[in-house]
CSV table of C-alpha atoms and ligand atoms in Angstrom, one decimal:
chain,number,residue,atom,x,y,z
A,2,UNK,CA,0.0,0.0,0.0
A,3,UNK,CA,1.3,3.4,-0.9
A,4,UNK,CA,1.5,6.2,1.7
A,5,UNK,CA,0.6,9.7,0.7
A,6,UNK,CA,0.8,12.6,3.2
A,7,UNK,CA,-2.2,14.8,3.5
A,8,UNK,CA,-0.5,18.2,4.1
A,9,UNK,CA,1.3,21.2,2.6
A,10,UNK,CA,3.7,21.4,5.5
A,11,UNK,CA,7.1,21.4,3.7
A,12,UNK,CA,9.1,20.5,6.8
A,13,UNK,CA,6.9,17.5,7.5
A,14,UNK,CA,7.0,16.4,3.9
A,15,UNK,CA,10.8,16.6,3.8
A,16,UNK,CA,11.2,14.8,7.1
A,17,UNK,CA,8.9,11.9,6.2
A,18,UNK,CA,10.3,11.7,2.7
A,19,UNK,CA,13.8,11.2,4.2
A,20,UNK,CA,12.4,8.3,6.1
A,21,UNK,CA,11.1,6.8,2.9
A,22,UNK,CA,7.5,7.1,3.9
A,23,UNK,CA,6.1,9.4,1.2
A,24,UNK,CA,4.9,8.0,-2.1
A,25,UNK,CA,2.9,11.1,-2.8
A,26,UNK,CA,1.1,14.1,-1.3
A,27,UNK,CA,-2.5,15.3,-1.2
A,28,UNK,CA,-3.7,18.8,-0.7
A,29,UNK,CA,-7.1,20.4,-0.8
A,30,UNK,CA,-8.2,24.1,-0.7
A,31,UNK,CA,-8.5,24.0,3.2
A,32,UNK,CA,-5.0,22.6,3.5
A,33,UNK,CA,-3.6,25.3,1.2
A,34,UNK,CA,-5.5,28.1,3.0
A,35,UNK,CA,-4.1,26.8,6.3
A,36,UNK,CA,-0.5,26.9,4.9
A,37,UNK,CA,-0.9,30.6,4.3
A,38,UNK,CA,1.2,30.3,1.2
A,39,UNK,CA,0.7,30.9,-2.5
A,40,UNK,CA,-0.8,27.8,-4.1
A,41,UNK,CA,1.5,27.5,-7.1
A,42,UNK,CA,4.6,28.3,-5.1
A,43,UNK,CA,3.8,25.7,-2.4
A,44,UNK,CA,2.9,23.1,-5.1
A,45,UNK,CA,6.2,23.7,-6.9
A,46,UNK,CA,8.1,23.2,-3.7
A,47,UNK,CA,6.3,20.0,-2.8
A,48,UNK,CA,6.9,18.6,-6.3
A,49,UNK,CA,10.6,19.4,-6.0
A,50,UNK,CA,10.8,17.1,-2.9
A,51,UNK,CA,8.4,14.3,-3.8
A,52,UNK,CA,8.6,12.4,-7.1
A,53,UNK,CA,5.2,10.7,-6.7
A,54,UNK,CA,1.8,12.1,-7.4
A,55,UNK,CA,1.0,15.5,-5.7
A,56,UNK,CA,-2.8,16.2,-5.7
A,57,UNK,CA,-3.8,19.8,-6.4
A,58,UNK,CA,-7.5,20.6,-6.3
A,59,UNK,CA,-9.5,22.8,-8.7
A,60,UNK,CA,-11.9,25.3,-7.2
A,61,UNK,CA,-14.1,25.9,-10.2
A,62,UNK,CA,-17.5,24.1,-10.2
A,63,UNK,CA,-18.3,24.0,-13.9
A,64,UNK,CA,-16.6,21.4,-16.1
A,65,UNK,CA,-15.0,23.9,-18.6
A,66,UNK,CA,-13.6,26.0,-15.9
A,67,UNK,CA,-12.3,22.9,-14.0
A,68,UNK,CA,-10.6,21.7,-17.1
A,69,UNK,CA,-8.9,25.1,-17.6
A,70,UNK,CA,-7.8,25.3,-13.9
A,71,UNK,CA,-6.7,21.6,-14.1
A,72,UNK,CA,-4.5,22.3,-17.1
A,73,UNK,CA,-2.8,25.3,-15.3
A,74,UNK,CA,-2.2,23.1,-12.2
A,75,UNK,CA,-0.8,20.2,-14.3
A,76,UNK,CA,1.7,22.6,-15.9
A,77,UNK,CA,3.4,23.2,-12.5
A,78,UNK,CA,5.1,19.8,-12.6
A,79,UNK,CA,4.8,16.4,-14.3
A,80,UNK,CA,3.8,14.7,-11.1
A,81,UNK,CA,0.8,16.9,-10.4
A,82,UNK,CA,-2.5,15.0,-10.0
A,83,UNK,CA,-5.5,17.3,-10.7
A,84,UNK,CA,-8.1,16.9,-8.0
A,85,UNK,CA,-11.8,17.4,-9.0
A,86,UNK,CA,-14.9,16.9,-6.9
A,87,UNK,CA,-17.3,14.0,-7.5
A,88,UNK,CA,-20.0,15.9,-9.3
A,89,UNK,CA,-21.1,15.4,-12.9
A,90,UNK,CA,-19.0,18.4,-13.9
A,91,UNK,CA,-16.1,16.9,-12.0
A,92,UNK,CA,-16.5,13.6,-13.8
A,93,UNK,CA,-16.7,15.4,-17.2
A,94,UNK,CA,-13.5,17.3,-16.3
A,95,UNK,CA,-11.9,14.1,-15.2
A,96,UNK,CA,-12.5,12.5,-18.6
A,97,UNK,CA,-11.1,15.5,-20.4
A,98,UNK,CA,-8.0,15.8,-18.2
A,99,UNK,CA,-7.1,12.1,-18.3
A,100,UNK,CA,-7.6,12.4,-22.1
A,101,UNK,CA,-4.9,15.1,-22.0
A,102,UNK,CA,-2.7,12.5,-20.3
A,103,UNK,CA,-2.9,14.1,-16.8
A,104,UNK,CA,-3.4,12.1,-13.6
A,105,UNK,CA,-6.8,12.9,-11.9
A,106,UNK,CA,-7.9,12.3,-8.3
A,107,UNK,CA,-11.7,12.4,-8.0
A,108,UNK,CA,-12.4,13.6,-4.4
A,109,UNK,CA,-15.2,13.9,-1.9
A,110,UNK,CA,-16.5,10.3,-2.6
A,111,UNK,CA,-19.0,9.0,-0.1
A,112,UNK,CA,-20.7,6.1,-1.9
A,113,UNK,CA,-19.8,3.0,-3.8
A,114,UNK,CA,-21.8,4.2,-6.8
A,115,UNK,CA,-19.9,7.5,-6.9
A,116,UNK,CA,-16.7,5.4,-6.9
A,117,UNK,CA,-18.0,3.4,-9.8
A,118,UNK,CA,-18.7,6.6,-11.8
A,119,UNK,CA,-15.2,7.9,-11.0
A,120,UNK,CA,-13.7,4.7,-12.4
A,121,UNK,CA,-15.9,4.9,-15.5
A,122,UNK,CA,-14.7,8.5,-16.0
A,123,UNK,CA,-11.1,7.2,-16.1
A,124,UNK,CA,-10.0,8.6,-12.7
A,125,UNK,CA,-6.4,7.7,-11.7
A,126,UNK,CA,-7.5,7.8,-8.0
A,127,UNK,CA,-10.8,8.0,-6.2
A,128,UNK,CA,-10.8,9.5,-2.7
A,129,UNK,CA,-13.4,8.1,-0.3
A,130,UNK,CA,-13.5,10.1,2.9
A,131,UNK,CA,-13.6,7.6,5.8
A,132,UNK,CA,-13.3,10.0,8.7
A,133,UNK,CA,-16.1,12.2,7.6
A,134,UNK,CA,-18.4,9.1,7.2
A,135,UNK,CA,-17.4,8.0,10.7
A,136,UNK,CA,-18.3,11.5,12.0
A,137,UNK,CA,-21.8,10.9,10.7
A,138,UNK,CA,-22.1,7.7,12.8
A,139,UNK,CA,-21.5,5.2,10.0
A,140,UNK,CA,-18.4,3.0,9.3
A,141,UNK,CA,-16.2,4.6,6.7
A,142,UNK,CA,-14.2,1.5,6.2
A,143,UNK,CA,-17.3,-0.4,5.0
A,144,UNK,CA,-17.3,1.9,2.0
A,145,UNK,CA,-13.6,1.0,1.3
A,146,UNK,CA,-14.4,-2.7,1.4
A,147,UNK,CA,-17.4,-2.2,-1.0
A,148,UNK,CA,-15.3,-0.2,-3.5
A,149,UNK,CA,-12.5,-2.8,-3.3
A,150,UNK,CA,-15.0,-5.6,-4.1
A,151,UNK,CA,-16.6,-3.6,-7.0
A,152,UNK,CA,-13.3,-2.7,-8.6
A,153,UNK,CA,-12.0,-6.3,-8.2
A,154,UNK,CA,-15.2,-7.6,-9.9
A,155,UNK,CA,-14.2,-5.5,-13.0
A,156,UNK,CA,-10.5,-5.7,-13.7
A,157,UNK,CA,-10.9,-3.2,-16.6
A,158,UNK,CA,-11.5,-0.5,-14.0
A,159,UNK,CA,-8.0,0.7,-13.2
A,160,UNK,CA,-8.8,3.5,-10.7
A,161,UNK,CA,-6.8,3.2,-7.5
A,162,UNK,CA,-8.6,3.5,-4.2
A,163,UNK,CA,-7.0,6.4,-2.2
A,164,UNK,CA,-8.4,6.3,1.4
A,165,UNK,CA,-8.8,9.9,2.6
A,166,UNK,CA,-10.0,11.7,5.7
A,167,UNK,CA,-7.9,9.3,7.7
A,168,UNK,CA,-7.9,10.2,11.4
A,169,UNK,CA,-6.5,7.1,13.2
A,170,UNK,CA,-3.9,4.4,13.1
A,171,UNK,CA,-6.8,1.9,12.9
A,172,UNK,CA,-7.9,3.5,9.6
A,173,UNK,CA,-4.5,2.8,8.2
A,174,UNK,CA,-4.5,-0.8,9.4
A,175,UNK,CA,-8.1,-1.4,8.1
A,176,UNK,CA,-7.2,0.1,4.7
A,177,UNK,CA,-4.2,-2.2,4.4
A,178,UNK,CA,-6.3,-5.3,5.5
A,179,UNK,CA,-9.0,-4.4,2.9
A,180,UNK,CA,-6.4,-3.9,0.2
A,181,UNK,CA,-6.8,-0.2,-0.6
A,182,UNK,CA,-4.1,1.0,-3.0
A,183,UNK,CA,-3.2,4.2,-1.2
A,184,UNK,CA,-3.8,5.8,2.1
A,185,UNK,CA,-3.3,9.6,2.6
A,186,UNK,CA,-2.4,10.3,6.2
A,187,UNK,CA,-1.9,13.5,8.2
A,188,UNK,CA,1.7,13.7,9.3
A,189,UNK,CA,1.0,13.4,13.0
A,190,UNK,CA,-1.0,10.2,12.4
A,191,UNK,CA,1.8,8.8,10.2
A,192,UNK,CA,4.4,9.6,12.8
A,193,UNK,CA,2.3,7.9,15.5
A,194,UNK,CA,2.3,4.6,13.6
A,195,UNK,CA,5.8,3.7,14.8
A,196,UNK,CA,5.0,4.1,18.5
A,197,UNK,CA,4.3,1.2,20.8
A,198,UNK,CA,4.7,1.2,24.6
A,199,UNK,CA,6.3,-2.3,24.5
A,200,UNK,CA,8.9,-1.0,22.0
A,201,UNK,CA,9.8,1.8,24.3
A,202,UNK,CA,10.0,-0.5,27.4
A,203,UNK,CA,11.9,-3.2,25.5
A,204,UNK,CA,14.5,-0.7,24.3
A,205,UNK,CA,14.9,0.9,27.7
A,206,UNK,CA,15.6,-2.6,29.2
A,207,UNK,CA,18.1,-3.6,26.5
A,208,UNK,CA,20.0,-0.3,26.9
A,209,UNK,CA,20.1,-0.7,30.7
A,210,UNK,CA,21.4,-4.3,30.4
A,211,UNK,CA,24.0,-3.2,27.8
A,212,UNK,CA,25.2,-0.4,30.1
A,213,UNK,CA,25.7,-3.0,32.9
A,214,UNK,CA,27.8,-5.2,30.6
A,215,UNK,CA,30.4,-2.4,30.3
A,216,UNK,CA,30.8,-3.0,26.6
A,217,UNK,CA,30.7,-0.6,23.7
A,218,UNK,CA,30.3,-1.3,20.0
A,219,UNK,CA,32.1,1.8,18.8
B,313,E4P,C1,-7.4,14.3,1.0
B,313,E4P,O1,-7.3,14.2,-0.1
B,313,E4P,C2,-8.6,14.9,1.7
B,313,E4P,O2,-8.8,16.2,1.2
B,313,E4P,C3,-8.4,14.9,3.2
B,313,E4P,O3,-8.0,13.6,3.6
B,313,E4P,C4,-9.7,15.3,4.0
B,313,E4P,O4,-9.5,15.1,5.3
B,313,E4P,P1,-10.4,15.7,6.5
B,313,E4P,O5,-11.8,15.0,6.3
B,313,E4P,O6,-9.8,15.3,7.7
B,313,E4P,O7,-10.5,17.1,6.2
């Protein structure tokens, strides 16, 4: 499973990339606004650090305007993935932009039928938002399992399932168990995956015993 980071925080992206944990990056208009930086400038910087797909979302709502914005965003770097919302206009823009040869991430997916439409429109990625479904009192991971089954039923559908709105370590584990292609994770959640109290306790005990032995490797 590929790991994307869901952020425009350059320091975090660089740090996690150096650890080999970043296969791509996702942004959305809220993430860019939070960064306080110029959209094109921050995208250019992210694409200079990460070789994999970097999602940049259009803000137009009509297909023709989405296509024009998408082409501008795609011109920033060859690894830009244009993100469009899962609306009929977004699906039309998806078809046109993939026809141009650009990668497209169809976002704001909340149902299996929406995911089926994204695949029919030739999306490179579909982004189901598990955390926002959980917030409504339903199980977001059930949707991932449904989409996995549907896509597996039709091998001609090549869209990758990009699990988004990830909030917990358990979301990451469940996505991997179901066989999602990609999970996009906020940096703090990704950093938390390495932690375990038994790892900390075990390391402390090993180091204490080593100190008692009086030996040194160096
Ligand atoms: C990623 O592509 C999404 O925009 C993001 O994961 C949304 O996460 P949120 O629901 O926590 O805002």
